[in-house]
PDB file of C-alpha atoms in Angstrom:
ATOM      1  CA  UNK A   1      33.802 -28.511 -31.401  1.00 35.00           C
ATOM      2  CA  UNK A   2      32.662 -31.624 -29.524  1.00 33.00           C
ATOM      3  CA  UNK A   3      35.323 -33.408 -27.473  1.00 35.00           C
ATOM      4  CA  UNK A   4      35.501 -37.147 -26.909  1.00 34.00           C
ATOM      5  CA  UNK A   5      35.441 -39.006 -23.631  1.00 41.00           C
ATOM      6  CA  UNK A   6      37.311 -42.308 -23.386  1.00 35.00           C
ATOM      7  CA  UNK A   7      37.090 -44.622 -20.382  1.00 39.00           C
ATOM      8  CA  UNK A   8      36.180 -48.237 -19.659  1.00 37.00           C
ATOM      9  CA  UNK A   9      36.165 -49.029 -23.373  1.00 34.00           C
ATOM     10  CA  UNK A  10      33.568 -46.304 -24.179  1.00 37.00           C
ATOM     11  CA  UNK A  11      33.835 -43.274 -26.453  1.00 31.00           C
ATOM     12  CA  UNK A  12      31.233 -40.518 -26.102  1.00 34.00           C
ATOM     13  CA  UNK A  13      31.156 -37.277 -28.086  1.00 32.00           C
ATOM     14  CA  UNK A  14      29.803 -34.243 -26.252  1.00 34.00           C
ATOM     15  CA  UNK A  15      29.580 -30.562 -27.047  1.00 33.00           C
ATOM     16  CA  UNK A  16      31.208 -28.035 -24.746  1.00 34.00           C
ATOM     17  CA  UNK A  17      29.118 -26.186 -22.181  1.00 35.00           C
ATOM     18  CA  UNK A  18      29.225 -22.824 -20.471  1.00 33.00           C
ATOM     19  CA  UNK A  19      29.917 -23.113 -16.767  1.00 33.00           C
ATOM     20  CA  UNK A  20      27.895 -21.036 -14.320  1.00 36.00           C
ATOM     21  CA  UNK A  21      28.972 -19.072 -11.257  1.00 36.00           C
ATOM     22  CA  UNK A  22      28.373 -20.636  -7.853  1.00 37.00           C
ATOM     23  CA  UNK A  23      25.463 -19.477  -5.682  1.00 40.00           C
ATOM     24  CA  UNK A  24      25.401 -19.933  -1.911  1.00 43.00           C
ATOM     25  CA  UNK A  25      24.447 -23.289  -0.402  1.00 49.00           C
ATOM     26  CA  UNK A  26      21.206 -24.014   1.414  1.00 54.00           C
ATOM     27  CA  UNK A  27      20.941 -27.145   3.518  1.00 68.00           C
ATOM     28  CA  UNK A  28      18.309 -29.401   2.005  1.00 75.00           C
ATOM     29  CA  UNK A  29      16.378 -32.418   3.213  1.00 89.00           C
ATOM     30  CA  UNK A  30      17.877 -35.761   2.272  1.00 95.00           C
ATOM     31  CA  UNK A  31      16.134 -37.359  -0.712  1.00 97.00           C
ATOM     32  CA  UNK A  32      16.216 -41.118  -0.061  1.00 97.00           C
ATOM     33  CA  UNK A  33      15.266 -44.244  -2.014  1.00 97.00           C
ATOM     34  CA  UNK A  34      11.855 -45.803  -1.266  1.00 95.00           C
ATOM     35  CA  UNK A  35      11.538 -47.435   2.147  1.00 95.00           C
ATOM     36  CA  UNK A  36      12.225 -46.552   5.761  1.00 96.00           C
ATOM     37  CA  UNK A  37      15.792 -45.526   6.489  1.00 97.00           C
ATOM     38  CA  UNK A  38      17.797 -44.911   9.623  1.00 97.00           C
ATOM     39  CA  UNK A  39      20.899 -42.714   9.675  1.00 98.00           C
ATOM     40  CA  UNK A  40      23.794 -44.837  10.920  1.00 98.00           C
ATOM     41  CA  UNK A  41      26.652 -42.350  10.388  1.00 98.00           C
ATOM     42  CA  UNK A  42      26.893 -38.726   9.329  1.00 98.00           C
ATOM     43  CA  UNK A  43      28.933 -35.554   9.273  1.00 98.00           C
ATOM     44  CA  UNK A  44      27.258 -32.199   8.656  1.00 98.00           C
ATOM     45  CA  UNK A  45      30.508 -30.222   9.024  1.00 98.00           C
ATOM     46  CA  UNK A  46      28.952 -27.932  11.624  1.00 96.00           C
ATOM     47  CA  UNK A  47      32.168 -27.261  13.532  1.00 94.00           C
ATOM     48  CA  UNK A  48      35.163 -25.072  12.812  1.00 97.00           C
ATOM     49  CA  UNK A  49      37.601 -27.885  11.974  1.00 98.00           C
ATOM     50  CA  UNK A  50      37.541 -31.329  10.400  1.00 98.00           C
ATOM     51  CA  UNK A  51      36.330 -33.955  12.900  1.00 98.00           C
ATOM     52  CA  UNK A  52      39.382 -36.176  13.389  1.00 97.00           C
ATOM     53  CA  UNK A  53      37.288 -38.896  15.004  1.00 98.00           C
ATOM     54  CA  UNK A  54      35.432 -39.358  11.688  1.00 98.00           C
ATOM     55  CA  UNK A  55      37.977 -38.483   9.004  1.00 98.00           C
ATOM     56  CA  UNK A  56      41.639 -38.744   8.142  1.00 97.00           C
ATOM     57  CA  UNK A  57      43.519 -36.833   5.441  1.00 98.00           C
ATOM     58  CA  UNK A  58      45.508 -39.875   4.288  1.00 97.00           C
ATOM     59  CA  UNK A  59      44.415 -42.760   2.055  1.00 96.00           C
ATOM     60  CA  UNK A  60      46.023 -46.088   1.195  1.00 93.00           C
ATOM     61  CA  UNK A  61      44.504 -45.682  -2.291  1.00 94.00           C
ATOM     62  CA  UNK A  62      47.234 -43.088  -2.978  1.00 95.00           C
ATOM     63  CA  UNK A  63      50.577 -44.730  -3.778  1.00 95.00           C
ATOM     64  CA  UNK A  64      52.958 -41.885  -2.859  1.00 97.00           C
ATOM     65  CA  UNK A  65      53.046 -41.585   0.944  1.00 96.00           C
ATOM     66  CA  UNK A  66      49.245 -42.037   0.990  1.00 96.00           C
ATOM     67  CA  UNK A  67      48.803 -38.532  -0.423  1.00 97.00           C
ATOM     68  CA  UNK A  68      49.927 -38.525  -4.057  1.00 98.00           C
ATOM     69  CA  UNK A  69      49.076 -40.796  -6.993  1.00 97.00           C
ATOM     70  CA  UNK A  70      50.728 -39.764 -10.249  1.00 96.00           C
ATOM     71  CA  UNK A  71      50.421 -43.309 -11.707  1.00 95.00           C
ATOM     72  CA  UNK A  72      46.635 -42.761 -11.639  1.00 95.00           C
ATOM     73  CA  UNK A  73      47.083 -39.568 -13.671  1.00 94.00           C
ATOM     74  CA  UNK A  74      46.456 -37.252 -10.725  1.00 96.00           C
ATOM     75  CA  UNK A  75      48.544 -34.095 -10.587  1.00 97.00           C
ATOM     76  CA  UNK A  76      47.941 -33.168  -6.958  1.00 98.00           C
ATOM     77  CA  UNK A  77      49.506 -33.978  -3.603  1.00 98.00           C
ATOM     78  CA  UNK A  78      46.875 -33.948  -0.835  1.00 98.00           C
ATOM     79  CA  UNK A  79      47.562 -31.800   2.223  1.00 98.00           C
ATOM     80  CA  UNK A  80      45.460 -31.028   5.332  1.00 98.00           C
ATOM     81  CA  UNK A  81      46.014 -27.310   4.741  1.00 98.00           C
ATOM     82  CA  UNK A  82      43.807 -27.514   1.647  1.00 98.00           C
ATOM     83  CA  UNK A  83      40.804 -28.450   3.803  1.00 98.00           C
ATOM     84  CA  UNK A  84      38.712 -26.000   5.808  1.00 98.00           C
ATOM     85  CA  UNK A  85      35.461 -26.281   7.759  1.00 98.00           C
ATOM     86  CA  UNK A  86      33.128 -23.391   8.535  1.00 98.00           C
ATOM     87  CA  UNK A  87      29.588 -22.116   7.985  1.00 96.00           C
ATOM     88  CA  UNK A  88      28.282 -25.680   7.894  1.00 97.00           C
ATOM     89  CA  UNK A  89      30.436 -26.909   5.067  1.00 98.00           C
ATOM     90  CA  UNK A  90      33.742 -28.494   4.166  1.00 98.00           C
ATOM     91  CA  UNK A  91      35.768 -26.699   1.506  1.00 98.00           C
ATOM     92  CA  UNK A  92      38.424 -28.620  -0.436  1.00 99.00           C
ATOM     93  CA  UNK A  93      40.734 -26.310  -2.369  1.00 98.00           C
ATOM     94  CA  UNK A  94      42.975 -27.385  -5.239  1.00 98.00           C
ATOM     95  CA  UNK A  95      45.891 -24.987  -5.788  1.00 98.00           C
ATOM     96  CA  UNK A  96      48.582 -24.659  -8.418  1.00 98.00           C
ATOM     97  CA  UNK A  97      51.356 -24.997  -5.845  1.00 98.00           C
ATOM     98  CA  UNK A  98      54.677 -26.823  -5.948  1.00 98.00           C
ATOM     99  CA  UNK A  99      55.212 -29.598  -3.424  1.00 98.00           C
ATOM    100  CA  UNK A 100      57.760 -32.399  -3.060  1.00 98.00           C
ATOM    101  CA  UNK A 101      56.730 -35.679  -1.459  1.00 98.00           C
ATOM    102  CA  UNK A 102      58.932 -37.573   1.046  1.00 97.00           C
ATOM    103  CA  UNK A 103      60.369 -39.757  -1.739  1.00 95.00           C
ATOM    104  CA  UNK A 104      61.351 -36.694  -3.794  1.00 97.00           C
ATOM    105  CA  UNK A 105      58.504 -36.707  -6.323  1.00 97.00           C
ATOM    106  CA  UNK A 106      57.590 -33.195  -7.472  1.00 98.00           C
ATOM    107  CA  UNK A 107      53.999 -32.040  -7.792  1.00 98.00           C
ATOM    108  CA  UNK A 108      52.691 -28.859  -9.418  1.00 97.00           C
ATOM    109  CA  UNK A 109      49.356 -28.956  -7.556  1.00 98.00           C
ATOM    110  CA  UNK A 110      48.132 -29.528  -4.024  1.00 98.00           C
ATOM    111  CA  UNK A 111      44.610 -30.427  -2.990  1.00 98.00           C
ATOM    112  CA  UNK A 112      42.771 -32.272  -0.234  1.00 98.00           C
ATOM    113  CA  UNK A 113      41.218 -35.638   0.548  1.00 98.00           C
ATOM    114  CA  UNK A 114      39.189 -37.009   3.449  1.00 98.00           C
ATOM    115  CA  UNK A 115      38.700 -40.701   4.215  1.00 97.00           C
ATOM    116  CA  UNK A 116      36.923 -42.614   6.960  1.00 97.00           C
ATOM    117  CA  UNK A 117      39.570 -45.339   7.236  1.00 94.00           C
ATOM    118  CA  UNK A 118      42.141 -47.664   5.544  1.00 82.00           C
ATOM    119  CA  UNK A 119      44.587 -44.818   5.811  1.00 85.00           C
ATOM    120  CA  UNK A 120      48.202 -45.846   6.359  1.00 90.00           C
ATOM    121  CA  UNK A 121      48.026 -46.014  10.139  1.00 89.00           C
ATOM    122  CA  UNK A 122      46.079 -42.766  10.467  1.00 89.00           C
ATOM    123  CA  UNK A 123      42.548 -44.185  10.636  1.00 89.00           C
ATOM    124  CA  UNK A 124      39.892 -42.291  12.640  1.00 96.00           C
ATOM    125  CA  UNK A 125      38.294 -43.875  15.698  1.00 96.00           C
ATOM    126  CA  UNK A 126      34.692 -43.378  14.538  1.00 97.00           C
ATOM    127  CA  UNK A 127      34.906 -43.465  10.760  1.00 97.00           C
ATOM    128  CA  UNK A 128      32.263 -45.043   8.557  1.00 97.00           C
ATOM    129  CA  UNK A 129      32.695 -48.612   7.307  1.00 97.00           C
ATOM    130  CA  UNK A 130      29.898 -49.366   4.847  1.00 97.00           C
ATOM    131  CA  UNK A 131      28.518 -52.795   3.997  1.00 96.00           C
ATOM    132  CA  UNK A 132      25.885 -54.435   1.820  1.00 96.00           C
ATOM    133  CA  UNK A 133      22.501 -52.844   2.402  1.00 97.00           C
ATOM    134  CA  UNK A 134      23.839 -49.359   3.137  1.00 98.00           C
ATOM    135  CA  UNK A 135      22.894 -46.226   1.218  1.00 98.00           C
ATOM    136  CA  UNK A 136      25.609 -43.561   1.087  1.00 98.00           C
ATOM    137  CA  UNK A 137      24.988 -39.954   0.071  1.00 98.00           C
ATOM    138  CA  UNK A 138      26.826 -36.671  -0.259  1.00 98.00           C
ATOM    139  CA  UNK A 139      25.427 -33.150  -0.647  1.00 98.00           C
ATOM    140  CA  UNK A 140      27.973 -31.186  -2.613  1.00 98.00           C
ATOM    141  CA  UNK A 141      28.747 -28.300  -4.937  1.00 98.00           C
ATOM    142  CA  UNK A 142      31.274 -29.329  -7.587  1.00 98.00           C
ATOM    143  CA  UNK A 143      33.858 -27.105  -9.255  1.00 98.00           C
ATOM    144  CA  UNK A 144      33.203 -26.171 -12.866  1.00 97.00           C
ATOM    145  CA  UNK A 145      36.784 -25.469 -13.905  1.00 96.00           C
ATOM    146  CA  UNK A 146      38.691 -27.493 -16.458  1.00 95.00           C
ATOM    147  CA  UNK A 147      41.053 -30.114 -15.082  1.00 95.00           C
ATOM    148  CA  UNK A 148      39.241 -30.617 -11.789  1.00 96.00           C
ATOM    149  CA  UNK A 149      38.268 -34.203 -10.890  1.00 96.00           C
ATOM    150  CA  UNK A 150      36.042 -34.393  -7.800  1.00 98.00           C
ATOM    151  CA  UNK A 151      34.766 -37.768  -6.612  1.00 98.00           C
ATOM    152  CA  UNK A 152      32.998 -39.657  -3.819  1.00 98.00           C
ATOM    153  CA  UNK A 153      33.831 -43.360  -3.552  1.00 98.00           C
ATOM    154  CA  UNK A 154      34.325 -46.439  -1.396  1.00 97.00           C
ATOM    155  CA  UNK A 155      37.651 -48.180  -0.808  1.00 95.00           C
ATOM    156  CA  UNK A 156      39.465 -50.728   1.351  1.00 90.00           C
ATOM    157  CA  UNK A 157      42.741 -52.621   1.197  1.00 80.00           C
ATOM    158  CA  UNK A 158      41.173 -55.077  -1.260  1.00 81.00           C
ATOM    159  CA  UNK A 159      40.288 -52.254  -3.630  1.00 77.00           C
ATOM    160  CA  UNK A 160      36.543 -52.597  -3.046  1.00 89.00           C
ATOM    161  CA  UNK A 161      35.647 -49.456  -4.940  1.00 95.00           C
ATOM    162  CA  UNK A 162      32.274 -48.070  -5.910  1.00 97.00           C
ATOM    163  CA  UNK A 163      32.372 -44.603  -7.450  1.00 98.00           C
ATOM    164  CA  UNK A 164      29.233 -42.799  -6.330  1.00 98.00           C
ATOM    165  CA  UNK A 165      30.385 -40.232  -8.853  1.00 98.00           C
ATOM    166  CA  UNK A 166      33.376 -38.893 -10.698  1.00 97.00           C
ATOM    167  CA  UNK A 167      33.088 -35.560 -12.503  1.00 97.00           C
ATOM    168  CA  UNK A 168      35.090 -33.795 -15.200  1.00 95.00           C
ATOM    169  CA  UNK A 169      33.809 -30.272 -15.964  1.00 95.00           C
ATOM    170  CA  UNK A 170      34.832 -30.358 -19.629  1.00 93.00           C
ATOM    171  CA  UNK A 171      31.685 -32.523 -19.937  1.00 94.00           C
ATOM    172  CA  UNK A 172      29.561 -30.287 -17.753  1.00 97.00           C
ATOM    173  CA  UNK A 173      26.434 -32.449 -17.544  1.00 98.00           C
ATOM    174  CA  UNK A 174      28.078 -35.862 -17.298  1.00 97.00           C
ATOM    175  CA  UNK A 175      28.620 -38.048 -14.224  1.00 98.00           C
ATOM    176  CA  UNK A 176      30.636 -41.270 -14.162  1.00 97.00           C
ATOM    177  CA  UNK A 177      29.090 -44.037 -12.058  1.00 98.00           C
ATOM    178  CA  UNK A 178      31.155 -47.202 -11.603  1.00 97.00           C
ATOM    179  CA  UNK A 179      31.004 -50.446  -9.648  1.00 96.00           C
ATOM    180  CA  UNK A 180      34.522 -51.881  -9.522  1.00 95.00           C
ATOM    181  CA  UNK A 181      33.504 -54.821  -7.281  1.00 94.00           C
ATOM    182  CA  UNK A 182      32.596 -58.259  -8.602  1.00 86.00           C
ATOM    183  CA  UNK A 183      33.296 -57.410 -12.238  1.00 87.00           C
ATOM    184  CA  UNK A 184      30.793 -54.565 -12.064  1.00 87.00           C
ATOM    185  CA  UNK A 185      29.845 -52.136 -14.788  1.00 91.00           C
ATOM    186  CA  UNK A 186      30.114 -48.401 -15.489  1.00 94.00           C
ATOM    187  CA  UNK A 187      27.690 -45.766 -16.725  1.00 96.00           C
ATOM    188  CA  UNK A 188      28.119 -42.283 -18.138  1.00 96.00           C
ATOM    189  CA  UNK A 189      24.965 -40.521 -16.988  1.00 98.00           C
ATOM    190  CA  UNK A 190      24.023 -37.337 -18.799  1.00 98.00           C
ATOM    191  CA  UNK A 191      22.084 -35.101 -16.401  1.00 98.00           C
ATOM    192  CA  UNK A 192      20.982 -32.663 -19.091  1.00 98.00           C
ATOM    193  CA  UNK A 193      22.398 -29.616 -17.329  1.00 98.00           C
ATOM    194  CA  UNK A 194      25.633 -28.248 -15.898  1.00 98.00           C
ATOM    195  CA  UNK A 195      26.214 -30.232 -12.698  1.00 98.00           C
ATOM    196  CA  UNK A 196      28.529 -27.554 -11.289  1.00 98.00           C
ATOM    197  CA  UNK A 197      25.792 -24.899 -11.452  1.00 98.00           C
ATOM    198  CA  UNK A 198      24.185 -25.898  -8.138  1.00 98.00           C
ATOM    199  CA  UNK A 199      24.175 -28.122  -5.075  1.00 98.00           C
ATOM    200  CA  UNK A 200      23.282 -31.794  -5.577  1.00 98.00           C
ATOM    201  CA  UNK A 201      22.636 -34.956  -3.587  1.00 98.00           C
ATOM    202  CA  UNK A 202      24.539 -37.905  -5.067  1.00 98.00           C
ATOM    203  CA  UNK A 203      24.096 -41.355  -3.570  1.00 98.00           C
ATOM    204  CA  UNK A 204      24.465 -45.090  -4.113  1.00 98.00           C
ATOM    205  CA  UNK A 205      22.672 -48.064  -2.602  1.00 98.00           C
ATOM    206  CA  UNK A 206      25.175 -50.877  -2.012  1.00 97.00           C
ATOM    207  CA  UNK A 207      22.879 -53.861  -2.404  1.00 96.00           C
ATOM    208  CA  UNK A 208      23.960 -57.505  -2.556  1.00 95.00           C
ATOM    209  CA  UNK A 209      22.209 -57.975  -5.902  1.00 95.00           C
ATOM    210  CA  UNK A 210      22.298 -54.404  -7.216  1.00 96.00           C
ATOM    211  CA  UNK A 211      24.197 -51.165  -6.837  1.00 97.00           C
ATOM    212  CA  UNK A 212      21.759 -48.310  -7.507  1.00 98.00           C
ATOM    213  CA  UNK A 213      22.825 -44.702  -8.167  1.00 98.00           C
ATOM    214  CA  UNK A 214      20.678 -41.697  -7.311  1.00 98.00           C
ATOM    215  CA  UNK A 215      20.935 -38.097  -8.500  1.00 98.00           C
ATOM    216  CA  UNK A 216      18.920 -35.642  -6.412  1.00 98.00           C
ATOM    217  CA  UNK A 217      16.743 -38.504  -5.215  1.00 97.00           C
ATOM    218  CA  UNK A 218      16.097 -39.935  -8.683  1.00 98.00           C
ATOM    219  CA  UNK A 219      17.278 -43.434  -9.606  1.00 98.00           C
ATOM    220  CA  UNK A 220      19.526 -43.034 -12.664  1.00 98.00           C
ATOM    221  CA  UNK A 221      21.394 -46.340 -13.011  1.00 98.00           C
ATOM    222  CA  UNK A 222      21.532 -49.878 -11.569  1.00 97.00           C
ATOM    223  CA  UNK A 223      24.233 -52.516 -11.865  1.00 97.00           C
ATOM    224  CA  UNK A 224      22.811 -55.942 -11.049  1.00 95.00           C
ATOM    225  CA  UNK A 225      26.213 -57.415 -10.178  1.00 94.00           C
ATOM    226  CA  UNK A 226      25.784 -55.855  -6.747  1.00 95.00           C
ATOM    227  CA  UNK A 227      28.239 -54.724  -4.090  1.00 95.00           C
ATOM    228  CA  UNK A 228      30.561 -57.729  -4.023  1.00 94.00           C
ATOM    229  CA  UNK A 229      32.490 -56.607  -0.958  1.00 92.00           C
ATOM    230  CA  UNK A 230      32.709 -57.357   2.735  1.00 92.00           C
ATOM    231  CA  UNK A 231      32.774 -53.621   3.413  1.00 95.00           C
ATOM    232  CA  UNK A 232      34.683 -50.447   2.635  1.00 96.00           C
ATOM    233  CA  UNK A 233      35.506 -46.948   3.804  1.00 97.00           C
ATOM    234  CA  UNK A 234      34.435 -43.635   2.267  1.00 98.00           C
ATOM    235  CA  UNK A 235      36.627 -41.148   0.409  1.00 98.00           C
ATOM    236  CA  UNK A 236      35.851 -37.606  -0.772  1.00 98.00           C
ATOM    237  CA  UNK A 237      38.514 -35.890  -2.848  1.00 98.00           C
ATOM    238  CA  UNK A 238      39.216 -33.148  -5.351  1.00 98.00           C
ATOM    239  CA  UNK A 239      41.823 -34.508  -7.736  1.00 97.00           C
ATOM    240  CA  UNK A 240      43.456 -32.611 -10.594  1.00 97.00           C
ATOM    241  CA  UNK A 241      43.510 -34.587 -13.845  1.00 95.00           C
ATOM    242  CA  UNK A 242      46.444 -34.789 -16.231  1.00 93.00           C
ATOM    243  CA  UNK A 243      44.064 -35.486 -19.141  1.00 89.00           C
ATOM    244  CA  UNK A 244      45.104 -39.068 -19.853  1.00 89.00           C
ATOM    245  CA  UNK A 245      41.703 -40.594 -19.097  1.00 84.00           C
ATOM    246  CA  UNK A 246      39.441 -38.034 -20.713  1.00 74.00           C
ATOM    247  CA  UNK A 247      41.193 -36.090 -23.460  1.00 75.00           C
ATOM    248  CA  UNK A 248      40.550 -33.172 -21.124  1.00 75.00           C
ATOM    249  CA  UNK A 249      42.467 -29.920 -21.412  1.00 78.00           C
ATOM    250  CA  UNK A 250      44.814 -29.036 -18.545  1.00 82.00           C
ATOM    251  CA  UNK A 251      43.564 -26.890 -15.662  1.00 93.00           C
ATOM    252  CA  UNK A 252      42.720 -23.376 -16.838  1.00 87.00           C
ATOM    253  CA  UNK A 253      42.886 -21.735 -13.393  1.00 95.00           C
ATOM    254  CA  UNK A 254      45.273 -21.598 -10.457  1.00 97.00           C
ATOM    255  CA  UNK A 255      42.709 -22.790  -7.900  1.00 98.00           C
ATOM    256  CA  UNK A 256      39.236 -24.327  -7.593  1.00 98.00           C
ATOM    257  CA  UNK A 257      37.014 -25.553  -4.774  1.00 98.00           C
ATOM    258  CA  UNK A 258      34.673 -28.422  -3.969  1.00 98.00           C
ATOM    259  CA  UNK A 259      32.090 -27.713  -1.254  1.00 98.00           C
ATOM    260  CA  UNK A 260      30.450 -30.400   0.910  1.00 98.00           C
ATOM    261  CA  UNK A 261      27.801 -29.826   3.548  1.00 97.00           C
ATOM    262  CA  UNK A 262      27.018 -33.436   4.452  1.00 98.00           C
ATOM    263  CA  UNK A 263      28.124 -37.029   4.032  1.00 98.00           C
ATOM    264  CA  UNK A 264      25.739 -39.657   5.408  1.00 98.00           C
ATOM    265  CA  UNK A 265      25.217 -43.403   5.645  1.00 98.00           C
ATOM    266  CA  UNK A 266      21.716 -44.897   5.920  1.00 98.00           C
ATOM    267  CA  UNK A 267      20.364 -48.405   6.426  1.00 97.00           C
ATOM    268  CA  UNK A 268      16.810 -49.644   5.868  1.00 92.00           C
ATOM    269  CA  UNK A 269      15.000 -49.947   9.176  1.00 86.00           C
TER     270      UNK A 269
END
């Protein structure tokens, strides 16, 4: 039977979808919006460990010791041990694993998060800080297991958040695209196929008069309120949803992975 999706005042009915197995990644050329672009920051995860000059594993967006956020309906506590780098990719693993935070809060899941700054005193020395006019893009393979909640977004202490995407596999072809700055809007974009079935480039142009979202190089949504922010950091995470936002069933596995082989920032030259 179709399930309903509820968020930002919207209700959308969608049929269930069969989720495909994951093939191997192949590094692909960056599809970019029209114009001439220069790369101003990037990580291709070519080493054997996370680059601590570019990323931290803490985020001030998480209320419990900068690593857990149950009030936002996230079941996981983020730990560095759930991150690995090798073969040209970052792997974030969510595990059904008990963990107790410093304040005594119990979690049934652990996962991982990387951020380029605004991170509770653990900010990297060469992290990205994006501003109006930047285009940000990730090349990623998303998990297709129920309860997983991968995302790529901007954030700073003022909450200047643009969600390049959020994904819930119970709606296999749907991406959530949201501009939280300046009273911005949200869009549920139906791709027409199972997003978790392959690698994809997902990006957003942070313009002063428009935030524009791209899926594999194709413009899919624009919010003309623009990026009303003086700048923000980048966050990539694999959350585990408790179902409150999406009528989603609980996780149906004991682990799942999000793969990333690049995160980049561009500016028109």
